[in-house]
């Protein structure tokens, strides 16, 4: 089973008017730095503050009226998306997550009318409760990334970018479970086969990167990260996103916590955009010289649902404590 361009066009019709048509804007700073046009697809402007509403809406819309409710394991944004989409359909939603998820994200989901259950220190532990809801209560689980409707929904970002800018040469896409990158790459390459798609993850706990290298799903230890939205495994029974990422991604690049920190500062000070660590990994990869993309380039600013305590420390150049990890702060120096 693979997600096709036709599936992504169908998803675009489902989400129209609610989760689509986010702005694609140039970053003058990144364009100057790279010497080519550098565009930002502002998914932080979605009603839930992240792109995950696209996939969640498409998946919830595909359910029958007799489903008692939906559930998922989520680092936050997928949970928000599922909560929002379920509320729109008048369906019950129970979101399960690990204790590593920032409180701001838990509160955000509750505010959308969903129930939240926090269990354990990893997504795998939260999964046990989701499995129980499915097995004992008949809930339907919506995977954050390994579901054809979710991947097709995320792929609508690729449709929108390529419709606006058919001349895009490189797409730099934040990469965790790979639903976003798989969907965007499927759409973009179906429209323009020569486009390069590069996935970007943080260097600790990059499950898709490890799995692509091993040729099968691999479990990696989870670490607290500024890019908390990129945490979690790809599922040992991964059906779709691993195969699609293997086929469609030209490269995967990893960035450090310090590089993510600097990229968050840069996007804030230079473009005045507030974005999560997981959103800025493409900027981190370019600013650190790990990628020198051919332009025009586009990246997805995937979400804005960050912990404001952490963000104000980053803006102020202070150290950030994440679990037992300290990210060393540095005041932002404007590029001259
Ligand atoms: C989920 C998420 C990602 C990664 O998407 P995957 O489909 O899991 O690869 C990136 N950024 C943000 C803000 C997210 O919520």
Short mmCIF file of C-alpha atoms and ligand atoms in Angstrom, two decimals:
data_model
loop_
_atom_site.label_atom_id
_atom_site.label_comp_id
_atom_site.label_asym_id
_atom_site.label_seq_id
_atom_site.Cartn_x
_atom_site.Cartn_y
_atom_site.Cartn_z
CA UNK A 1 0.00 0.00 0.00
CA UNK A 2 1.39 3.35 -1.01
CA UNK A 3 0.05 6.88 -0.88
CA UNK A 4 -0.43 8.35 -4.36
CA UNK A 5 -0.72 11.84 -5.76
CA UNK A 6 -4.45 11.13 -6.25
CA UNK A 7 -4.80 10.37 -2.52
CA UNK A 8 -3.15 13.68 -1.73
CA UNK A 9 -5.47 15.57 -4.09
CA UNK A 10 -8.42 13.85 -2.39
CA UNK A 11 -7.07 14.94 1.02
CA UNK A 12 -6.81 18.52 -0.24
CA UNK A 13 -10.57 18.48 -0.93
CA UNK A 14 -11.29 17.12 2.58
CA UNK A 15 -9.28 19.75 4.47
CA UNK A 16 -10.17 22.71 2.23
CA UNK A 17 -11.11 25.86 4.08
CA UNK A 18 -9.95 24.58 7.47
CA UNK A 19 -6.36 23.32 7.38
CA UNK A 20 -5.01 24.56 4.05
CA UNK A 21 -3.64 27.63 2.29
CA UNK A 22 -0.95 28.63 4.79
CA UNK A 23 1.38 31.41 3.59
CA UNK A 24 4.59 30.65 1.69
CA UNK A 25 6.85 33.61 2.42
CA UNK A 26 10.45 34.44 1.60
CA UNK A 27 12.97 34.71 4.41
CA UNK A 28 15.13 37.67 3.38
CA UNK A 29 17.74 36.67 5.95
CA UNK A 30 18.00 33.03 4.90
CA UNK A 31 17.93 34.06 1.24
CA UNK A 32 20.88 36.40 1.84
CA UNK A 33 22.73 33.71 3.79
CA UNK A 34 22.26 31.03 1.15
CA UNK A 35 22.51 33.26 -1.91
CA UNK A 36 19.29 31.80 -3.25
CA UNK A 37 15.60 32.24 -2.69
CA UNK A 38 14.68 30.61 0.64
CA UNK A 39 10.97 30.21 1.34
CA UNK A 40 9.11 29.35 4.53
CA UNK A 41 5.78 27.47 4.47
CA UNK A 42 4.16 28.80 7.62
CA UNK A 43 2.34 25.83 9.12
CA UNK A 44 2.70 27.57 12.49
CA UNK A 45 -0.29 29.62 11.27
CA UNK A 46 -2.63 26.60 11.32
CA UNK A 47 -5.63 26.82 13.70
CA UNK A 48 -3.87 24.37 16.06
CA UNK A 49 -0.45 25.99 15.55
CA UNK A 50 0.98 23.06 13.58
CA UNK A 51 0.59 21.19 10.30
CA UNK A 52 -0.69 18.01 11.96
CA UNK A 53 -4.28 19.18 11.52
CA UNK A 54 -4.02 18.30 7.83
CA UNK A 55 -3.40 14.60 8.38
CA UNK A 56 -5.67 14.32 11.41
CA UNK A 57 -8.62 15.92 9.60
CA UNK A 58 -8.20 13.65 6.62
CA UNK A 59 -7.98 10.55 8.84
CA UNK A 60 -10.94 11.46 11.07
CA UNK A 61 -13.06 12.29 8.01
CA UNK A 62 -12.43 8.77 6.68
CA UNK A 63 -14.04 7.09 9.74
CA UNK A 64 -17.55 5.72 9.83
CA UNK A 65 -20.22 7.36 12.02
CA UNK A 66 -20.29 4.30 14.30
CA UNK A 67 -16.72 4.74 15.67
CA UNK A 68 -17.01 5.41 19.45
CA UNK A 69 -14.03 7.75 19.37
CA UNK A 70 -10.44 8.25 18.33
CA UNK A 71 -7.18 7.89 20.22
CA UNK A 72 -3.49 8.35 19.54
CA UNK A 73 -0.06 8.60 21.09
CA UNK A 74 1.33 12.05 20.56
CA UNK A 75 4.18 14.37 21.51
CA UNK A 76 1.57 17.05 21.34
CA UNK A 77 0.81 18.42 17.91
CA UNK A 78 -0.75 15.28 16.48
CA UNK A 79 -2.83 15.07 19.64
CA UNK A 80 -4.00 18.62 19.06
CA UNK A 81 -4.83 17.85 15.47
CA UNK A 82 -6.82 14.75 16.36
CA UNK A 83 -8.59 16.61 19.18
CA UNK A 84 -9.56 19.46 16.87
CA UNK A 85 -10.67 17.18 14.04
CA UNK A 86 -12.68 14.93 16.39
CA UNK A 87 -14.40 17.92 18.01
CA UNK A 88 -15.40 19.17 14.56
CA UNK A 89 -17.09 15.84 13.89
CA UNK A 90 -18.58 15.62 17.40
CA UNK A 91 -16.45 12.56 18.19
CA UNK A 92 -14.75 11.66 21.48
CA UNK A 93 -10.92 11.85 21.54
CA UNK A 94 -8.48 10.44 24.14
CA UNK A 95 -4.87 11.51 23.65
CA UNK A 96 -2.09 9.43 25.30
CA UNK A 97 1.41 10.87 25.76
CA UNK A 98 4.62 10.45 27.70
CA UNK A 99 5.54 12.57 30.72
CA UNK A 100 8.34 14.21 28.66
CA UNK A 101 5.78 16.31 26.79
CA UNK A 102 5.81 20.00 27.83
CA UNK A 103 2.85 21.12 29.96
CA UNK A 104 1.90 23.79 27.42
CA UNK A 105 1.09 21.03 24.94
CA UNK A 106 -0.97 19.04 27.43
CA UNK A 107 -3.00 22.14 28.28
CA UNK A 108 -3.46 22.98 24.62
CA UNK A 109 -5.03 19.60 23.93
CA UNK A 110 -7.36 19.74 26.93
CA UNK A 111 -8.54 23.16 25.76
CA UNK A 112 -9.68 21.55 22.50
CA UNK A 113 -12.05 19.32 24.44
CA UNK A 114 -10.09 16.07 24.38
CA UNK A 115 -9.16 13.89 27.34
CA UNK A 116 -5.39 13.54 28.01
CA UNK A 117 -3.66 10.54 29.62
CA UNK A 118 0.05 10.91 30.48
CA UNK A 119 1.85 7.62 30.99
CA UNK A 120 5.53 6.72 31.38
CA UNK A 121 8.74 8.19 30.00
CA UNK A 122 8.43 7.23 26.37
CA UNK A 123 5.92 7.06 23.57
CA UNK A 124 6.13 3.27 23.73
CA UNK A 125 4.75 3.32 27.27
CA UNK A 126 1.94 5.67 26.28
CA UNK A 127 1.17 3.26 23.47
CA UNK A 128 0.07 0.60 25.97
CA UNK A 129 -2.90 2.73 27.03
CA UNK A 130 -3.84 3.45 23.43
CA UNK A 131 -3.74 -0.28 22.67
CA UNK A 132 -6.07 -0.88 25.59
CA UNK A 133 -8.57 1.74 24.38
CA UNK A 134 -8.57 0.11 20.97
CA UNK A 135 -8.78 -3.46 22.26
CA UNK A 136 -11.24 -2.96 25.12
CA UNK A 137 -13.28 0.10 24.16
CA UNK A 138 -13.34 -0.01 20.38
CA UNK A 139 -11.58 3.32 19.85
CA UNK A 140 -9.88 3.89 16.50
CA UNK A 141 -6.18 4.69 16.74
CA UNK A 142 -4.81 7.35 14.42
CA UNK A 143 -1.05 7.06 14.01
CA UNK A 144 0.81 10.38 13.89
CA UNK A 145 2.73 9.30 10.79
CA UNK A 146 2.13 5.68 9.74
CA UNK A 147 -1.36 6.00 8.31
CA UNK A 148 -2.21 6.52 4.64
CA UNK A 149 -4.79 9.24 5.33
CA UNK A 150 -2.40 11.08 7.64
CA UNK A 151 0.43 10.92 5.10
CA UNK A 152 -1.90 12.08 2.33
CA UNK A 153 -3.07 14.97 4.53
CA UNK A 154 0.49 16.10 5.27
CA UNK A 155 1.25 15.73 1.57
CA UNK A 156 -1.12 18.58 0.78
CA UNK A 157 1.68 20.89 1.96
CA UNK A 158 3.72 19.62 -0.97
CA UNK A 159 0.85 20.30 -3.36
CA UNK A 160 0.51 23.87 -2.11
CA UNK A 161 4.24 24.59 -2.27
CA UNK A 162 4.62 23.21 -5.80
CA UNK A 163 1.46 24.97 -7.02
CA UNK A 164 2.79 28.28 -5.74
CA UNK A 165 6.37 27.66 -6.86
CA UNK A 166 6.77 24.99 -9.54
CA UNK A 167 10.45 25.95 -9.79
CA UNK A 168 11.44 24.68 -6.30
CA UNK A 169 14.73 22.74 -6.42
CA UNK A 170 15.11 21.64 -2.80
CA UNK A 171 12.69 20.90 0.03
CA UNK A 172 14.12 20.72 3.55
CA UNK A 173 11.65 18.86 5.76
CA UNK A 174 11.76 18.22 9.53
CA UNK A 175 11.77 14.45 10.02
CA UNK A 176 10.50 12.33 12.89
CA UNK A 177 8.11 9.47 12.10
CA UNK A 178 8.29 10.54 8.48
CA UNK A 179 4.63 11.14 7.65
CA UNK A 180 5.31 14.77 6.81
CA UNK A 181 8.39 14.12 4.70
CA UNK A 182 6.83 11.10 2.95
CA UNK A 183 3.66 12.99 2.04
CA UNK A 184 5.42 16.16 0.88
CA UNK A 185 8.03 14.19 -1.08
CA UNK A 186 5.34 12.05 -2.76
CA UNK A 187 3.41 15.13 -3.89
CA UNK A 188 6.43 17.20 -4.88
CA UNK A 189 8.22 14.45 -6.81
CA UNK A 190 5.03 13.42 -8.61
CA UNK A 191 4.76 17.01 -9.82
CA UNK A 192 8.49 17.68 -10.35
CA UNK A 193 10.60 14.50 -10.26
CA UNK A 194 13.94 16.31 -10.08
CA UNK A 195 13.16 18.13 -6.82
CA UNK A 196 15.50 17.12 -3.98
CA UNK A 197 13.91 16.32 -0.62
CA UNK A 198 16.14 16.31 2.45
CA UNK A 199 14.85 15.15 5.83
CA UNK A 200 16.29 16.74 8.96
CA UNK A 201 16.27 15.40 12.53
CA UNK A 202 18.05 16.14 15.79
CA UNK A 203 21.20 14.09 16.31
CA UNK A 204 20.03 12.23 19.43
CA UNK A 205 17.04 9.93 19.18
CA UNK A 206 16.68 10.14 15.38
CA UNK A 207 14.70 6.95 14.90
CA UNK A 208 13.98 7.31 11.18
CA UNK A 209 17.62 7.99 10.39
CA UNK A 210 18.71 4.89 12.33
CA UNK A 211 15.96 2.81 10.69
CA UNK A 212 16.88 3.95 7.18
CA UNK A 213 20.48 2.99 7.86
CA UNK A 214 19.51 -0.41 9.28
CA UNK A 215 16.92 -1.09 6.56
CA UNK A 216 14.28 -1.94 9.17
CA UNK A 217 12.55 -0.19 12.09
CA UNK A 218 15.05 0.42 14.88
CA UNK A 219 14.33 1.54 18.44
CA UNK A 220 16.53 4.35 19.70
CA UNK A 221 16.74 5.83 23.20
CA UNK A 222 14.63 8.94 23.70
CA UNK A 223 16.21 12.16 24.90
CA UNK A 224 14.74 15.46 25.92
CA UNK A 225 15.33 17.89 23.05
CA UNK A 226 14.55 21.43 22.00
CA UNK A 227 12.95 19.63 19.06
CA UNK A 228 10.55 17.66 21.28
CA UNK A 229 8.10 17.32 18.39
CA UNK A 230 10.68 15.17 16.60
CA UNK A 231 11.00 12.65 19.45
CA UNK A 232 9.68 9.10 19.50
CA UNK A 233 10.17 5.92 17.51
CA UNK A 234 8.80 5.00 14.10
CA UNK A 235 7.00 1.88 15.38
CA UNK A 236 8.51 -1.60 15.14
CA UNK A 237 5.59 -2.58 12.87
CA UNK A 238 6.03 0.40 10.58
CA UNK A 239 4.00 -0.23 7.43
CA UNK A 240 4.31 2.89 5.31
CA UNK A 241 6.43 5.84 6.34
CA UNK A 242 9.77 3.98 6.46
CA UNK A 243 9.32 2.50 2.99
CA UNK A 244 8.20 5.85 1.59
CA UNK A 245 11.09 7.73 3.21
CA UNK A 246 13.53 5.14 1.86
CA UNK A 247 12.15 5.61 -1.63
CA UNK A 248 11.61 9.35 -1.62
CA UNK A 249 14.21 11.07 0.58
CA UNK A 250 17.46 12.00 -1.10
CA UNK A 251 19.30 12.50 2.17
CA UNK A 252 18.82 12.77 5.94
CA UNK A 253 20.82 15.31 7.93
CA UNK A 254 21.17 15.54 11.72
CA UNK A 255 21.62 18.71 13.78
CA UNK A 256 22.73 19.36 17.37
CA UNK A 257 20.79 21.00 20.19
CA UNK A 258 23.07 24.07 20.02
CA UNK A 259 22.34 24.40 16.30
CA UNK A 260 18.60 24.18 16.95
CA UNK A 261 18.91 26.79 19.70
CA UNK A 262 20.70 29.17 17.34
CA UNK A 263 18.15 28.56 14.57
CA UNK A 264 15.26 29.39 16.93
CA UNK A 265 17.00 32.65 17.81
CA UNK A 266 17.72 33.43 14.17
CA UNK A 267 14.14 32.91 13.00
CA UNK A 268 12.90 35.05 15.87
CA UNK A 269 15.38 37.93 15.60
CA UNK A 270 15.69 38.04 11.81
CA UNK A 271 12.17 37.13 10.64
CA UNK A 272 10.21 37.73 13.88
CA UNK A 273 8.70 34.25 13.74
CA UNK A 274 8.05 32.19 16.87
CA UNK A 275 8.59 28.51 16.12
CA UNK A 276 9.27 25.23 17.92
CA UNK A 277 12.69 23.62 17.89
CA UNK A 278 11.32 20.87 15.67
CA UNK A 279 10.30 23.51 13.13
CA UNK A 280 13.67 25.10 12.65
CA UNK A 281 15.91 22.08 12.07
CA UNK A 282 16.20 22.93 8.37
CA UNK A 283 17.45 26.40 9.25
CA UNK A 284 19.82 24.81 11.75
CA UNK A 285 21.19 22.50 9.06
CA UNK A 286 21.77 25.36 6.63
CA UNK A 287 23.17 27.84 9.18
CA UNK A 288 25.64 25.22 10.47
CA UNK A 289 26.80 24.42 6.95
CA UNK A 290 25.60 20.81 7.07
CA UNK A 291 23.50 21.42 3.94
CA UNK A 292 24.12 23.77 1.04
CA UNK A 293 20.88 23.44 -0.89
CA UNK A 294 20.32 24.37 -4.51
CA UNK A 295 17.61 27.00 -4.76
CA UNK A 296 14.89 27.99 -4.82
CA UNK A 297 14.58 26.26 -1.44
CA UNK A 298 11.49 25.79 0.70
CA UNK A 299 11.17 24.51 4.22
CA UNK A 300 8.15 23.95 6.40
CA UNK A 301 7.94 25.90 9.65
CA UNK A 302 5.99 23.04 11.16
CA UNK A 303 4.62 24.48 14.39
CA UNK A 304 4.63 27.14 17.09
CA UNK A 305 3.48 25.15 20.12
CA UNK A 306 6.51 25.62 22.28
CA UNK A 307 7.02 25.97 25.98
CA UNK A 308 7.21 29.75 26.51
CA UNK A 309 9.54 29.34 29.50
CA UNK A 310 12.06 27.59 27.25
CA UNK A 311 11.52 30.04 24.42
CA UNK A 312 12.11 33.15 26.51
CA UNK A 313 15.38 31.64 27.74
CA UNK A 314 16.46 30.96 24.15
CA UNK A 315 15.56 34.52 23.13
CA UNK A 316 17.53 35.87 26.09
CA UNK A 317 20.56 33.70 25.32
CA UNK A 318 20.31 31.75 28.58
CA UNK A 319 21.12 28.07 29.18
CA UNK A 320 18.21 25.67 28.78
CA UNK A 321 17.88 22.62 31.01
CA UNK A 322 16.13 19.70 29.31
CA UNK A 323 15.92 16.63 31.52
CA UNK A 324 19.55 15.89 32.38
CA UNK A 325 20.84 17.81 29.35
CA UNK A 326 21.94 21.44 29.40
CA UNK A 327 21.91 23.36 26.15
CA UNK A 328 24.48 26.11 26.57
CA UNK A 329 23.03 29.51 25.84
CA UNK A 330 24.56 32.27 23.76
CA UNK A 331 23.18 35.75 23.14
CA UNK A 332 22.06 36.26 19.57
CA UNK A 333 24.41 38.39 17.52
CA UNK A 334 22.74 39.96 14.55
CA UNK A 335 24.53 39.18 11.33
CA UNK A 336 26.04 42.32 9.89
C1 LIG B 1 5.10 15.88 14.00
C2 LIG B 1 5.98 17.04 13.79
C3 LIG B 1 7.08 16.97 12.94
C4 LIG B 1 7.54 15.69 12.25
O1 LIG B 1 6.55 15.03 11.48
P1 LIG B 1 6.68 13.47 11.16
O2 LIG B 1 5.56 13.17 10.25
O3 LIG B 1 6.56 12.72 12.45
O4 LIG B 1 8.03 13.24 10.55
C5 LIG B 1 7.82 18.13 12.76
N1 LIG B 1 7.51 19.29 13.38
C6 LIG B 1 6.45 19.39 14.20
C7 LIG B 1 6.17 20.70 14.86
C8 LIG B 1 5.64 18.27 14.44
O5 LIG B 1 4.60 18.39 15.27
#
